[in-house]
């Protein structure tokens, strides 16, 4: 509020008296309030506020009337506006310049009153509702004013209290009564406060701008503002520090703008003075010359005064707050510092100010580091400023370069942009070395060196695309730049376009070959896509380099360079057709209508070019497997309508001819699969070219099948049996590979290939002797044949039409009437035959054959296990689930081929490539079997053998095993948890067996490395349950129950006198205690208590009982150091009396109730053959219709409240604790269980 100054003695007397008084009429007339608001009642405060507001309204109305022409009294209407500066700025309805002009007028009339208004504005912008009066301002020191404002700020925080009785405590909950008072204006959310912050910054800037011609240099305004803001920045209150710092740095920025305008005024004044001096005779002076000289000196003096103002604000605010604990305050300081350095380098661009930016490059907050880099980038964009930063480059260059690997990707991108500017500046400096040799050489050495620059190139392969794009820009500007004096003009580039493009491509290819950072050209092309100036989309130039022979020897490409060029072409075609980055670099970009049109035109242009040249390139490089494979990736990105629209059918015939030659010539699987894929893309019945492609495909298949049948007839001789040589077998293997590659993408059922391959497999099963090159494609081809037949049958069932003639012929029923069941029965026989063959091949002497058979068997079992679920009852005849014997064989296969001693990942004995291939094969085998577990094809308990190796093979197969655990838990939470505890039990038993054989005395069992591995495995298992304890509470409770039973399991006649055999197992299951809810921990502790007999309480001393100490501590949340603590704890919580047994039943979301029965002091032996697998934790279906709480009151939520039929006093106090949790349903049953 605005208050008028009054004599200090009166003010002091009023404050000491603390009596209520009203402002005198004279004070109101003069426009002031003399009352100290801190001593007023609410009624008095409102009265003072109304008086001040009336005074403000009168002043505003008076100024409005003075600015308007005189009119009749009836036409004069008083304009009522916001009273205080804070309200005016907060509303933002008036132009900021008019607001400042009104304040300047008030300042000229009464500067003390106006300054109080401005001071109160900064205080209110800090969120404080207190008022600054004239008495306080004149009589108290700044620290006293600040202290009163802080006290006012705290006292005005309204709090609402609510007390809740929760036995045995009385809880008090406190929260603000008025939520709008939380925070302060600069940090409050919402568009209103965001606009307020912008208005606040605009007000400070306009204030200096409008004052620069009048009151800025009076020595009173800026001194007052500087002292106020400097005092507020030293406050412990965050709101004061933030608001005052923002105001101070914005004032400095405004002063920088003023001093920039003064440069123009000084220049004009100097010119006017010189002109007038030249007109005046030498040795004479005149009044005009004296006036111009005075103005010139005044203009020259003003920058000095402004610099003093900036220094005072800088030292009083920035120096104190640039390392503030609040990141927002540090960001404000660094952001404005960057603008000062760029706008007024004459004062700020020196080491005294640059050091602050350099220091804050090490800030722990990413946003602060980002603002530092952005400020520095603004400097490096102006080359004329770089020569003043020599010492800064020397000191902080290494830090800037290292920030390209910052953990925050935005900071890394900004650092890369800054490094690129530094590199380009170095290149520009070299061009001027002849003129400024010594000075420029010194600054050049302080910029990024060539070695450091080359270290940045590998970022073109980064996953974060913005970082890769900036690195690509750096690579393009460094790689494609020409030495000084060899720059080409645009005319020369256009004239020698081909030569120019060839040179750039050779540089790019050489870079890729020499810098072996990565092997994927796709990511390099994506990084350069926005900066390569059309080089990678110059299809004519790219293809002509491969089609034509080089005219000069230096233009020729080596074979390695040609391979990279072909990969670049394939990657560029993919990028053009898809229009989005490769996998791992973000999703698809949403294109505008104009971009879509441009993209479509580019795709058509690319298609037209490669339709013409691709057949020629395939013919030229037909013997090069790598090049041909990459070329065959291009047709899948064609716009196939161009063949008809452009009348290019002859090139289609040429392509089909070349592909046919490739299929006949090559046996490489990559080329065969690529050709098969191209045929499947072109052979689309919706296209006009379908008849041409379909006919060519059938001709090719007919030729291959004819050769295959001829070889088979020679292979199976009626009299001699197996009477062919190795060359014949090799030819058979080659043709079988080709048919398999095409059978994968095309339905070849009508050619009966599956029957012949099954015959080959049966021959190997009975006689043996065939090589793996023949058996592997035969297995694969047979599997494809069965899938195609199943697909045709499914389509026929969905369409409710008889199956096609192809499927009937594939089943051998061409001349029979259509009968679905009989056809499916024959298909089942084929699948059974193939399954038995795969089972027999699991023991094949060739490792590749056995692994292929296992993979196909797993896939077939997944297909067969789900037959009849969606298709209909007729398909149930195909359903098959593996028996126990087959499951045992398959898990043994996994153990031998994945986790066997000879199959563990090798690090030293094998080459890296071979090791990676071996791990890849093992991952496929493991993933295939884990799919059987996840889809409930095999028993979930078979996963125990896989989980045992989780820790040993974590880096190679950890992701697969973890995903298996998650999938099985989704299927059955209880059974999945049981597999985990069984896994731990078996590992523990193996550990104990090994330990007993190697140690005669059982000491320190839990200190061995194997036990530590088991415990670590349990910890990893517990982490897989996540943070949702409610969702996993049944599983965790079952793990603890099974673990306790296992730990105390033994001869019931001797358990009271001897140490439990598996007591150390409690240390393992304690890793799951943190996943228990608090009520569940209490109930599990009750269950544990029943196993601790009276004899154990007397003898539980020594290190052998330490696992029990640890487990007990994990349940009740204490840390026991004394051995007697466990015994005393159990005595404090005795078991319930036999006549009244406490049974707690826990209701869950599925309607089941977990019953935890606590028997008497004598523990009943565990019956492992009981129908219920949980003897004490049993699951019962129960529906609760009505419940009452402990005090007999009806609960609104029946299933989530607790009731006790007996009074709480009937139970021990410790047992009744925490039983009234809203997640439990508790009952008390009479009698013994």
mmCIF file of N, CA, C and O in Angstrom, residues 1080-1151:
data_model
loop_
_atom_site.group_PDB
_atom_site.id
_atom_site.type_symbol
_atom_site.label_atom_id
_atom_site.label_comp_id
_atom_site.label_asym_id
_atom_site.label_seq_id
_atom_site.Cartn_x
_atom_site.Cartn_y
_atom_site.Cartn_z
ATOM 1 N N UNK A 1080 0.698 -57.885 6.747
ATOM 2 C CA UNK A 1080 1.170 -59.211 6.342
ATOM 3 C C UNK A 1080 2.437 -59.592 7.085
ATOM 4 O O UNK A 1080 2.653 -60.768 7.402
ATOM 5 N N UNK A 1081 3.308 -58.634 7.357
ATOM 6 C CA UNK A 1081 4.507 -58.941 8.134
ATOM 7 C C UNK A 1081 4.144 -59.454 9.524
ATOM 8 O O UNK A 1081 4.762 -60.394 10.032
ATOM 9 N N UNK A 1082 3.138 -58.854 10.142
ATOM 10 C CA UNK A 1082 2.723 -59.290 11.478
ATOM 11 C C UNK A 1082 2.183 -60.717 11.433
ATOM 12 O O UNK A 1082 2.503 -61.545 12.305
ATOM 13 N N UNK A 1083 1.397 -61.022 10.416
ATOM 14 C CA UNK A 1083 0.808 -62.360 10.335
ATOM 15 C C UNK A 1083 1.861 -63.413 9.993
ATOM 16 O O UNK A 1083 1.806 -64.537 10.493
ATOM 17 N N UNK A 1084 2.796 -63.067 9.130
ATOM 18 C CA UNK A 1084 3.887 -63.997 8.848
ATOM 19 C C UNK A 1084 4.724 -64.221 10.100
ATOM 20 O O UNK A 1084 5.194 -65.334 10.375
ATOM 21 N N UNK A 1085 4.894 -63.180 10.888
ATOM 22 C CA UNK A 1085 5.636 -63.332 12.149
ATOM 23 C C UNK A 1085 4.890 -64.253 13.112
ATOM 24 O O UNK A 1085 5.501 -65.043 13.833
ATOM 25 N N UNK A 1086 3.554 -64.166 13.153
ATOM 26 C CA UNK A 1086 2.774 -65.099 13.965
ATOM 27 C C UNK A 1086 3.026 -66.535 13.516
ATOM 28 O O UNK A 1086 3.175 -67.445 14.331
ATOM 29 N N UNK A 1087 3.038 -66.706 12.196
ATOM 30 C CA UNK A 1087 3.248 -68.052 11.660
ATOM 31 C C UNK A 1087 4.643 -68.560 12.010
ATOM 32 O O UNK A 1087 4.831 -69.722 12.353
ATOM 33 N N UNK A 1088 5.651 -67.709 11.919
ATOM 34 C CA UNK A 1088 7.008 -68.079 12.301
ATOM 35 C C UNK A 1088 7.079 -68.421 13.784
ATOM 36 O O UNK A 1088 7.801 -69.333 14.195
ATOM 37 N N UNK A 1089 6.316 -67.723 14.597
ATOM 38 C CA UNK A 1089 6.360 -67.915 16.040
ATOM 39 C C UNK A 1089 5.930 -69.315 16.448
ATOM 40 O O UNK A 1089 6.431 -69.866 17.428
ATOM 41 N N UNK A 1090 5.054 -69.924 15.673
ATOM 42 C CA UNK A 1090 4.562 -71.251 16.012
ATOM 43 C C UNK A 1090 5.619 -72.329 15.814
ATOM 44 O O UNK A 1090 5.473 -73.425 16.362
ATOM 45 N N UNK A 1091 6.658 -72.040 15.041
ATOM 46 C CA UNK A 1091 7.714 -73.025 14.817
ATOM 47 C C UNK A 1091 8.813 -72.927 15.874
ATOM 48 O O UNK A 1091 9.659 -73.803 15.958
ATOM 49 N N UNK A 1092 8.834 -71.844 16.635
ATOM 50 C CA UNK A 1092 9.851 -71.652 17.663
ATOM 51 C C UNK A 1092 9.322 -72.257 18.960
ATOM 52 O O UNK A 1092 8.435 -71.692 19.605
ATOM 53 N N UNK A 1093 9.836 -73.407 19.338
ATOM 54 C CA UNK A 1093 9.353 -74.122 20.517
ATOM 55 C C UNK A 1093 9.997 -73.569 21.788
ATOM 56 O O UNK A 1093 10.908 -72.740 21.751
ATOM 57 N N UNK A 1094 9.518 -74.068 22.924
ATOM 58 C CA UNK A 1094 10.057 -73.615 24.201
ATOM 59 C C UNK A 1094 11.533 -73.968 24.342
ATOM 60 O O UNK A 1094 12.324 -73.195 24.887
ATOM 61 N N UNK A 1095 11.913 -75.153 23.864
ATOM 62 C CA UNK A 1095 13.312 -75.556 23.958
ATOM 63 C C UNK A 1095 14.201 -74.641 23.120
ATOM 64 O O UNK A 1095 15.315 -74.303 23.508
ATOM 65 N N UNK A 1096 13.694 -74.208 21.945
ATOM 66 C CA UNK A 1096 14.464 -73.291 21.096
ATOM 67 C C UNK A 1096 14.664 -71.954 21.786
ATOM 68 O O UNK A 1096 15.721 -71.326 21.674
ATOM 69 N N UNK A 1097 13.639 -71.497 22.518
ATOM 70 C CA UNK A 1097 13.766 -70.219 23.207
ATOM 71 C C UNK A 1097 14.874 -70.244 24.242
ATOM 72 O O UNK A 1097 15.472 -69.219 24.552
ATOM 73 N N UNK A 1098 15.142 -71.447 24.788
ATOM 74 C CA UNK A 1098 16.178 -71.562 25.806
ATOM 75 C C UNK A 1098 17.565 -71.743 25.208
ATOM 76 O O UNK A 1098 18.571 -71.462 25.860
ATOM 77 N N UNK A 1099 17.626 -72.254 23.994
ATOM 78 C CA UNK A 1099 18.934 -72.607 23.413
ATOM 79 C C UNK A 1099 19.310 -71.782 22.191
ATOM 80 O O UNK A 1099 20.319 -72.058 21.568
ATOM 81 N N UNK A 1100 18.475 -70.799 21.804
ATOM 82 C CA UNK A 1100 18.767 -70.061 20.562
ATOM 83 C C UNK A 1100 19.854 -69.037 20.805
ATOM 84 O O UNK A 1100 19.608 -67.839 20.890
ATOM 85 N N UNK A 1101 21.085 -69.539 20.958
ATOM 86 C CA UNK A 1101 22.235 -68.686 21.152
ATOM 87 C C UNK A 1101 23.337 -69.116 20.185
ATOM 88 O O UNK A 1101 23.407 -70.273 19.794
ATOM 89 N N UNK A 1102 24.190 -68.173 19.839
ATOM 90 C CA UNK A 1102 25.298 -68.481 18.959
ATOM 91 C C UNK A 1102 25.032 -68.059 17.528
ATOM 92 O O UNK A 1102 23.937 -67.619 17.157
ATOM 93 N N UNK A 1103 26.043 -68.224 16.694
ATOM 94 C CA UNK A 1103 25.953 -67.792 15.300
ATOM 95 C C UNK A 1103 25.029 -68.664 14.473
ATOM 96 O O UNK A 1103 24.558 -68.231 13.428
ATOM 97 N N UNK A 1104 24.769 -69.890 14.907
ATOM 98 C CA UNK A 1104 23.883 -70.761 14.130
ATOM 99 C C UNK A 1104 22.464 -70.220 14.060
ATOM 100 O O UNK A 1104 21.716 -70.562 13.144
ATOM 101 N N UNK A 1105 22.079 -69.406 15.038
ATOM 102 C CA UNK A 1105 20.731 -68.849 15.062
ATOM 103 C C UNK A 1105 20.665 -67.456 14.445
ATOM 104 O O UNK A 1105 19.600 -66.825 14.466
ATOM 105 N N UNK A 1106 21.780 -67.011 13.901
ATOM 106 C CA UNK A 1106 21.789 -65.663 13.320
ATOM 107 C C UNK A 1106 20.774 -65.491 12.185
ATOM 108 O O UNK A 1106 20.164 -64.413 12.076
ATOM 109 N N UNK A 1107 20.547 -66.469 11.286
ATOM 110 C CA UNK A 1107 19.511 -66.291 10.256
ATOM 111 C C UNK A 1107 18.131 -66.017 10.834
ATOM 112 O O UNK A 1107 17.352 -65.258 10.247
ATOM 113 N N UNK A 1108 17.833 -66.652 11.976
ATOM 114 C CA UNK A 1108 16.543 -66.386 12.607
ATOM 115 C C UNK A 1108 16.470 -64.950 13.108
ATOM 116 O O UNK A 1108 15.416 -64.304 13.026
ATOM 117 N N UNK A 1109 17.612 -64.438 13.635
ATOM 118 C CA UNK A 1109 17.635 -63.039 14.062
ATOM 119 C C UNK A 1109 17.333 -62.118 12.872
ATOM 120 O O UNK A 1109 16.501 -61.212 12.965
ATOM 121 N N UNK A 1110 18.028 -62.370 11.769
ATOM 122 C CA UNK A 1110 17.872 -61.504 10.587
ATOM 123 C C UNK A 1110 16.461 -61.560 10.035
ATOM 124 O O UNK A 1110 15.878 -60.520 9.666
ATOM 125 N N UNK A 1111 15.910 -62.760 9.954
ATOM 126 C CA UNK A 1111 14.572 -62.887 9.394
ATOM 127 C C UNK A 1111 13.542 -62.211 10.292
ATOM 128 O O UNK A 1111 12.626 -61.537 9.812
ATOM 129 N N UNK A 1112 13.702 -62.401 11.590
ATOM 130 C CA UNK A 1112 12.782 -61.760 12.533
ATOM 131 C C UNK A 1112 12.890 -60.240 12.413
ATOM 132 O O UNK A 1112 11.876 -59.520 12.435
ATOM 133 N N UNK A 1113 14.092 -59.706 12.265
ATOM 134 C CA UNK A 1113 14.274 -58.259 12.126
ATOM 135 C C UNK A 1113 13.638 -57.739 10.849
ATOM 136 O O UNK A 1113 13.083 -56.638 10.830
ATOM 137 N N UNK A 1114 13.721 -58.506 9.778
ATOM 138 C CA UNK A 1114 13.121 -58.067 8.516
ATOM 139 C C UNK A 1114 11.603 -58.017 8.585
ATOM 140 O O UNK A 1114 10.969 -57.287 7.824
ATOM 141 N N UNK A 1115 11.013 -58.784 9.529
ATOM 142 C CA UNK A 1115 9.555 -58.800 9.656
ATOM 143 C C UNK A 1115 9.043 -57.709 10.584
ATOM 144 O O UNK A 1115 7.998 -57.103 10.309
ATOM 145 N N UNK A 1116 9.749 -57.455 11.689
ATOM 146 C CA UNK A 1116 9.246 -56.485 12.661
ATOM 147 C C UNK A 1116 9.972 -55.156 12.584
ATOM 148 O O UNK A 1116 9.668 -54.242 13.336
ATOM 149 N N UNK A 1117 10.984 -55.056 11.697
ATOM 150 C CA UNK A 1117 11.626 -53.771 11.458
ATOM 151 C C UNK A 1117 12.586 -53.330 12.519
ATOM 152 O O UNK A 1117 12.722 -52.134 12.780
ATOM 153 N N UNK A 1118 13.277 -54.236 13.175
ATOM 154 C CA UNK A 1118 14.290 -53.881 14.173
ATOM 155 C C UNK A 1118 15.605 -54.506 13.778
ATOM 156 O O UNK A 1118 15.665 -55.440 12.997
ATOM 157 N N UNK A 1119 16.661 -53.998 14.382
ATOM 158 C CA UNK A 1119 18.005 -54.506 14.118
ATOM 159 C C UNK A 1119 18.557 -55.066 15.418
ATOM 160 O O UNK A 1119 18.826 -54.331 16.363
ATOM 161 N N UNK A 1120 18.704 -56.385 15.467
ATOM 162 C CA UNK A 1120 19.109 -57.054 16.708
ATOM 163 C C UNK A 1120 20.610 -57.264 16.716
ATOM 164 O O UNK A 1120 21.176 -57.824 15.788
ATOM 165 N N UNK A 1121 21.235 -56.836 17.773
ATOM 166 C CA UNK A 1121 22.654 -57.082 17.950
ATOM 167 C C UNK A 1121 22.927 -58.114 19.037
ATOM 168 O O UNK A 1121 23.927 -58.810 18.993
ATOM 169 N N UNK A 1122 22.065 -58.192 20.001
ATOM 170 C CA UNK A 1122 22.268 -59.126 21.112
ATOM 171 C C UNK A 1122 21.624 -60.455 20.789
ATOM 172 O O UNK A 1122 20.592 -60.536 20.155
ATOM 173 N N UNK A 1123 22.265 -61.510 21.277
ATOM 174 C CA UNK A 1123 21.743 -62.839 21.002
ATOM 175 C C UNK A 1123 20.456 -63.101 21.769
ATOM 176 O O UNK A 1123 19.622 -63.894 21.343
ATOM 177 N N UNK A 1124 20.286 -62.462 22.897
ATOM 178 C CA UNK A 1124 19.109 -62.726 23.720
ATOM 179 C C UNK A 1124 17.884 -61.997 23.226
ATOM 180 O O UNK A 1124 16.782 -62.214 23.740
ATOM 181 N N UNK A 1125 18.034 -61.137 22.238
ATOM 182 C CA UNK A 1125 16.892 -60.331 21.791
ATOM 183 C C UNK A 1125 15.808 -61.190 21.183
ATOM 184 O O UNK A 1125 14.629 -60.968 21.401
ATOM 185 N N UNK A 1126 16.196 -62.188 20.391
ATOM 186 C CA UNK A 1126 15.187 -63.011 19.715
ATOM 187 C C UNK A 1126 14.377 -63.797 20.728
ATOM 188 O O UNK A 1126 13.159 -63.905 20.618
ATOM 189 N N UNK A 1127 15.034 -64.345 21.751
ATOM 190 C CA UNK A 1127 14.300 -65.113 22.746
ATOM 191 C C UNK A 1127 13.370 -64.226 23.541
ATOM 192 O O UNK A 1127 12.208 -64.564 23.785
ATOM 193 N N UNK A 1128 13.865 -63.059 23.944
ATOM 194 C CA UNK A 1128 13.008 -62.157 24.701
ATOM 195 C C UNK A 1128 11.850 -61.665 23.860
ATOM 196 O O UNK A 1128 10.741 -61.486 24.357
ATOM 197 N N UNK A 1129 12.082 -61.477 22.574
ATOM 198 C CA UNK A 1129 11.004 -61.022 21.713
ATOM 199 C C UNK A 1129 9.914 -62.059 21.595
ATOM 200 O O UNK A 1129 8.731 -61.751 21.631
ATOM 201 N N UNK A 1130 10.306 -63.316 21.435
ATOM 202 C CA UNK A 1130 9.288 -64.355 21.342
ATOM 203 C C UNK A 1130 8.531 -64.504 22.663
ATOM 204 O O UNK A 1130 7.357 -64.832 22.676
ATOM 205 N N UNK A 1131 9.201 -64.280 23.774
ATOM 206 C CA UNK A 1131 8.503 -64.386 25.057
ATOM 207 C C UNK A 1131 7.533 -63.219 25.239
ATOM 208 O O UNK A 1131 6.502 -63.354 25.889
ATOM 209 N N UNK A 1132 7.875 -62.065 24.675
ATOM 210 C CA UNK A 1132 6.971 -60.936 24.792
ATOM 211 C C UNK A 1132 5.689 -61.159 24.013
ATOM 212 O O UNK A 1132 4.653 -60.604 24.368
ATOM 213 N N UNK A 1133 5.751 -61.927 22.924
ATOM 214 C CA UNK A 1133 4.579 -62.189 22.098
ATOM 215 C C UNK A 1133 4.246 -63.674 22.187
ATOM 216 O O UNK A 1133 4.531 -64.431 21.265
ATOM 217 N N UNK A 1134 3.658 -64.142 23.284
ATOM 218 C CA UNK A 1134 3.369 -65.566 23.425
ATOM 219 C C UNK A 1134 2.259 -65.983 22.486
ATOM 220 O O UNK A 1134 1.436 -65.171 22.072
ATOM 221 N N UNK A 1135 2.210 -67.282 22.146
ATOM 222 C CA UNK A 1135 1.139 -67.755 21.265
ATOM 223 C C UNK A 1135 -0.194 -67.709 21.977
ATOM 224 O O UNK A 1135 -0.267 -67.707 23.196
ATOM 225 N N UNK A 1136 -1.311 -67.666 21.252
ATOM 226 C CA UNK A 1136 -2.630 -67.604 21.851
ATOM 227 C C UNK A 1136 -2.935 -68.862 22.651
ATOM 228 O O UNK A 1136 -2.309 -69.901 22.497
ATOM 229 N N UNK A 1137 -3.917 -68.733 23.491
ATOM 230 C CA UNK A 1137 -4.339 -69.849 24.330
ATOM 231 C C UNK A 1137 -5.014 -70.915 23.481
ATOM 232 O O UNK A 1137 -5.626 -70.622 22.453
ATOM 233 N N UNK A 1138 -4.924 -72.183 23.941
ATOM 234 C CA UNK A 1138 -5.503 -73.278 23.170
ATOM 235 C C UNK A 1138 -7.012 -73.164 23.075
ATOM 236 O O UNK A 1138 -7.626 -73.612 22.119
ATOM 237 N N UNK A 1139 -7.634 -72.605 24.158
ATOM 238 C CA UNK A 1139 -9.092 -72.549 24.157
ATOM 239 C C UNK A 1139 -9.623 -71.536 23.169
ATOM 240 O O UNK A 1139 -10.789 -71.578 22.809
ATOM 241 N N UNK A 1140 -8.832 -70.573 22.758
ATOM 242 C CA UNK A 1140 -9.277 -69.575 21.781
ATOM 243 C C UNK A 1140 -8.161 -69.378 20.774
ATOM 244 O O UNK A 1140 -7.109 -68.861 21.106
ATOM 245 N N UNK A 1141 -8.394 -69.815 19.604
ATOM 246 C CA UNK A 1141 -7.391 -69.728 18.548
ATOM 247 C C UNK A 1141 -7.723 -68.547 17.659
ATOM 248 O O UNK A 1141 -8.870 -68.364 17.264
ATOM 249 N N UNK A 1142 -6.703 -67.780 17.388
ATOM 250 C CA UNK A 1142 -6.887 -66.600 16.551
ATOM 251 C C UNK A 1142 -6.646 -66.987 15.091
ATOM 252 O O UNK A 1142 -5.598 -67.516 14.752
ATOM 253 N N UNK A 1143 -7.637 -66.752 14.268
ATOM 254 C CA UNK A 1143 -7.515 -67.053 12.836
ATOM 255 C C UNK A 1143 -7.791 -65.790 12.056
ATOM 256 O O UNK A 1143 -8.840 -65.176 12.236
ATOM 257 N N UNK A 1144 -6.885 -65.405 11.235
ATOM 258 C CA UNK A 1144 -7.078 -64.203 10.419
ATOM 259 C C UNK A 1144 -7.300 -64.614 8.985
ATOM 260 O O UNK A 1144 -6.573 -65.446 8.454
ATOM 261 N N UNK A 1145 -8.315 -64.045 8.399
ATOM 262 C CA UNK A 1145 -8.659 -64.353 7.018
ATOM 263 C C UNK A 1145 -8.566 -63.075 6.213
ATOM 264 O O UNK A 1145 -9.156 -62.069 6.578
ATOM 265 N N UNK A 1146 -7.847 -63.165 5.138
ATOM 266 C CA UNK A 1146 -7.549 -61.982 4.337
ATOM 267 C C UNK A 1146 -8.315 -62.046 3.035
ATOM 268 O O UNK A 1146 -8.197 -62.977 2.271
ATOM 269 N N UNK A 1147 -9.145 -61.026 2.811
ATOM 270 C CA UNK A 1147 -9.990 -60.980 1.623
ATOM 271 C C UNK A 1147 -9.253 -60.295 0.489
ATOM 272 O O UNK A 1147 -8.651 -59.238 0.688
ATOM 273 N N UNK A 1148 -9.290 -60.900 -0.719
ATOM 274 C CA UNK A 1148 -8.610 -60.351 -1.872
ATOM 275 C C UNK A 1148 -9.607 -60.043 -2.966
ATOM 276 O O UNK A 1148 -10.794 -60.382 -2.883
ATOM 277 N N UNK A 1149 -9.083 -59.411 -4.017
ATOM 278 C CA UNK A 1149 -9.944 -58.917 -5.084
ATOM 279 C C UNK A 1149 -10.636 -60.026 -5.850
ATOM 280 O O UNK A 1149 -11.680 -59.806 -6.453
ATOM 281 N N UNK A 1150 -10.060 -61.219 -5.874
ATOM 282 C CA UNK A 1150 -10.669 -62.298 -6.633
ATOM 283 C C UNK A 1150 -11.727 -63.054 -5.841
ATOM 284 O O UNK A 1150 -12.233 -64.080 -6.292
ATOM 285 N N UNK A 1151 -12.052 -62.598 -4.638
ATOM 286 C CA UNK A 1151 -13.064 -63.257 -3.833
ATOM 287 C C UNK A 1151 -12.531 -64.305 -2.904
ATOM 288 O O UNK A 1151 -13.277 -64.867 -2.097
#
